[in-house]
Short mmCIF file of C-alpha atoms and ligand atoms in Angstrom, two decimals:
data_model
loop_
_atom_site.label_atom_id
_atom_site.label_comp_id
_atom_site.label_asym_id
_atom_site.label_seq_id
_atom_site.Cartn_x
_atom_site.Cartn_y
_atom_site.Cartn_z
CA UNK H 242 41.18 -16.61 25.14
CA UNK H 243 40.87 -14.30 21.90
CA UNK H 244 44.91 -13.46 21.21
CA UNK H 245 43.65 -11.17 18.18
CA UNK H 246 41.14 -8.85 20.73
CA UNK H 247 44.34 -8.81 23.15
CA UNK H 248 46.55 -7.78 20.83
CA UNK H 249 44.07 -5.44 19.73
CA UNK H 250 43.59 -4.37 23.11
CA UNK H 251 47.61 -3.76 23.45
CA UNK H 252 47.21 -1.62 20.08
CA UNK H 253 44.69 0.68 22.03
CA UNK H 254 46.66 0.96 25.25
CA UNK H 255 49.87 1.96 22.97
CA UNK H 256 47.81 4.72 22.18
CA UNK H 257 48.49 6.51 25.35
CA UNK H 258 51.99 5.74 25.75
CA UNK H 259 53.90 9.33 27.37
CA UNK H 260 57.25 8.60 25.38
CA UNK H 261 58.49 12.46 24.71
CA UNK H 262 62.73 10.95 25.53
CA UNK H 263 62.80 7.93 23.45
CA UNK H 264 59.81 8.14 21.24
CA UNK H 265 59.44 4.04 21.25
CA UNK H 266 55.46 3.87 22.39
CA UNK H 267 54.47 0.69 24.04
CA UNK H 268 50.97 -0.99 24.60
CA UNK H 269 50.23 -3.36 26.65
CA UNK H 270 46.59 -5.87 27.67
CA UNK H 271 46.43 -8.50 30.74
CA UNK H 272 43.90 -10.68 30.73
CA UNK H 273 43.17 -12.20 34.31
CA UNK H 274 41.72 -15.60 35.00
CA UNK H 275 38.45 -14.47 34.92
CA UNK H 276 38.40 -12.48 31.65
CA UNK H 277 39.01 -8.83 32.40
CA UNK H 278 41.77 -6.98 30.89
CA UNK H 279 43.50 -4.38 32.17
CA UNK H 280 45.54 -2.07 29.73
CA UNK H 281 49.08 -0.32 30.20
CA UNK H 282 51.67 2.47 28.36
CA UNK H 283 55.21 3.18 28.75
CA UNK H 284 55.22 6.05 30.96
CA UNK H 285 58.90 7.83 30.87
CA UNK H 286 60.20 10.64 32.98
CA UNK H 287 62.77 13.89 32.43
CA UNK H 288 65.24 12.03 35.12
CA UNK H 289 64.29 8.80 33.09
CA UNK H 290 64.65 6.21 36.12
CA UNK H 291 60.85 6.67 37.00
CA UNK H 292 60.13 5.34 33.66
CA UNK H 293 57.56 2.84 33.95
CA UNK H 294 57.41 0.09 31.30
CA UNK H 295 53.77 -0.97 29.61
CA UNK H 296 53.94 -4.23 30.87
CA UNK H 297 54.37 -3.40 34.72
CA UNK H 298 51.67 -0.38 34.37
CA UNK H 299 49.25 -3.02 33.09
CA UNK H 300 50.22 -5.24 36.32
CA UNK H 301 50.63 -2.59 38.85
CA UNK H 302 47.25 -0.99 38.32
CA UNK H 303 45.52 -4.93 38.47
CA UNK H 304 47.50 -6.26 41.17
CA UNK H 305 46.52 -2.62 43.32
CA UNK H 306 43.19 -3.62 42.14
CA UNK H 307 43.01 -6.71 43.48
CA UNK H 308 43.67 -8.98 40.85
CA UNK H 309 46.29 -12.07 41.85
CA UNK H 310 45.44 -14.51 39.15
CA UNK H 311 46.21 -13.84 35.24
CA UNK H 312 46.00 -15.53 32.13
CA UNK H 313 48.07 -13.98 29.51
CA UNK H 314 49.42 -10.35 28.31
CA UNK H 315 50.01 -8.80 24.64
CA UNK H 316 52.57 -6.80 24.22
CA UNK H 317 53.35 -4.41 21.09
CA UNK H 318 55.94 -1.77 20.53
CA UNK H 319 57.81 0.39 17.94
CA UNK H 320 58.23 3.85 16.99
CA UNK H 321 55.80 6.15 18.34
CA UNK H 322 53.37 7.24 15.76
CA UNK H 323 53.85 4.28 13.67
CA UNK H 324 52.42 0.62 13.55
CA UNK H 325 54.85 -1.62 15.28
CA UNK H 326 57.28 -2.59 12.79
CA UNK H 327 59.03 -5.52 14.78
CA UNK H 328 58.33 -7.81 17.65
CA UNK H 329 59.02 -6.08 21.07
CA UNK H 330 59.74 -8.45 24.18
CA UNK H 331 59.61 -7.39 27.69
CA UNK H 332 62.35 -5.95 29.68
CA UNK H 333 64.62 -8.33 32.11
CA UNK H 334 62.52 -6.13 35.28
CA UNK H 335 58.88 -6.75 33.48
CA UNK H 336 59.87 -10.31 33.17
CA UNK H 337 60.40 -10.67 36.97
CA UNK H 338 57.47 -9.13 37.65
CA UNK H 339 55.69 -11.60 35.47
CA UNK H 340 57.43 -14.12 37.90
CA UNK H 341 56.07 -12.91 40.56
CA UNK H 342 52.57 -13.39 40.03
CA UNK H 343 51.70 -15.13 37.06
CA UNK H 344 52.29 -20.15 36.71
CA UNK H 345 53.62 -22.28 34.26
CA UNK H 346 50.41 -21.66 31.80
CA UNK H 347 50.52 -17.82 31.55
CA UNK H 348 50.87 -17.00 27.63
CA UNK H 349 52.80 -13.79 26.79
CA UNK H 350 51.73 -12.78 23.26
CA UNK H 351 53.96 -10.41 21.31
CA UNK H 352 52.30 -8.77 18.20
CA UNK H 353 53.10 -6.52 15.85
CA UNK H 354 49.59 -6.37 14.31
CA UNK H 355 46.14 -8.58 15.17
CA UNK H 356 47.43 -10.59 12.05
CA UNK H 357 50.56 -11.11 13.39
CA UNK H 358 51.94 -12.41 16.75
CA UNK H 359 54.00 -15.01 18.41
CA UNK H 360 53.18 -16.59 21.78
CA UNK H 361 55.73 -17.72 24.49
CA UNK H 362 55.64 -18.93 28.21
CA UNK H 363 57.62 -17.40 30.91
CA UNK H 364 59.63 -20.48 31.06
CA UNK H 365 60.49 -19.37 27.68
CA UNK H 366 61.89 -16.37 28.10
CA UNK H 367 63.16 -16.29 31.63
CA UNK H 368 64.69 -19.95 32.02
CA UNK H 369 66.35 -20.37 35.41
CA UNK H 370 63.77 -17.64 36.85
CA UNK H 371 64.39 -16.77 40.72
CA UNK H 372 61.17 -16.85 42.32
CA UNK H 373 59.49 -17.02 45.73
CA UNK H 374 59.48 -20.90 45.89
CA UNK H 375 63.51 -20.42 45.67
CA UNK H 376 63.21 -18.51 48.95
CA UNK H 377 61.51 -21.53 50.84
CA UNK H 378 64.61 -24.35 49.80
N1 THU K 655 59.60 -0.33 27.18
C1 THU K 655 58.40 -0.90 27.55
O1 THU K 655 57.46 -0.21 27.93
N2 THU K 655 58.30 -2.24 27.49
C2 THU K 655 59.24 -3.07 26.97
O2 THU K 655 59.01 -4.26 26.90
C3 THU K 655 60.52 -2.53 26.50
C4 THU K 655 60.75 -1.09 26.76
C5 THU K 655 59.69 1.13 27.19
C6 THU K 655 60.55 1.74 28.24
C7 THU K 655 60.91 3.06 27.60
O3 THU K 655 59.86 4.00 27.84
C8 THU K 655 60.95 2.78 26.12
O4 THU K 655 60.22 1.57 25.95
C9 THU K 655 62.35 2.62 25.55
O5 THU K 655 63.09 1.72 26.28
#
């Protein structure tokens, strides 16, 4: 896996982010087992509970796709119009979703530039995680 053309990739889909209520533009790249990535924005709303993070646009339009089996996602976030200026980690929601469909081995990168990012597992930064295989005990 190339971490610096995923975080890359995040930087591109941040492009596109539609932030006009909190101005905070989010990218996001997932990588799937077998090497495609799919990209994803923050997409917010004027009634602001449709909001869709970057992180579940990127899995929503895989998983619709087809895709059940993923590798790793970079994430990068900051003031709109601006190179991130700090790390941004995924919301409590994206983090389930990551639950949902991603093992043990899935790597979530969080960069502010190509230069510089940090890598975590879900285990990390969802200990304790409720999943299906709690539903089968
Ligand atoms: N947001 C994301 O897209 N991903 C995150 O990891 C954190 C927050 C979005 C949601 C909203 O559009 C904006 O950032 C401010 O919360």
């Amino acid at each position: 896996m190339d971490r610096k053309q995923l975080v890359s990739e995040a930087l591109a889909a941040r492009e596109f982010a539609y932030t006009p209520y909190s101005g905070f533009a989010v990218g996001a790249a997932l990588l799937t087992k077998d090497g495609k990535i799919y990209r994803g924005c923050n997409i917010e709303s004027a009634t602001y509970t449709p909001t869709n993070c970057a992180e579940r646009t990127a899995f929503f339009k895989a998983v619709s796709e087809g895709e059940r089996s993923f590798e790793a996602i970079a994430i990068v976030g900051g003031p709109a119009g601006k190179p991130p200026v700090d790390f941004c980690f995924p919301c409590g929601v994206c983090r389930q979703v990551m639950a949902e469909f991603c093992k043990e081995d899935f790597k979530i990168i969080i960069g502010k530039s190509e230069e510089e990012y940090e890598e975590y597992t879900l285990d990390d930064i969802l200990p304790h995680m409720f999943s299906e295989k709690d539903l089968r005990k």
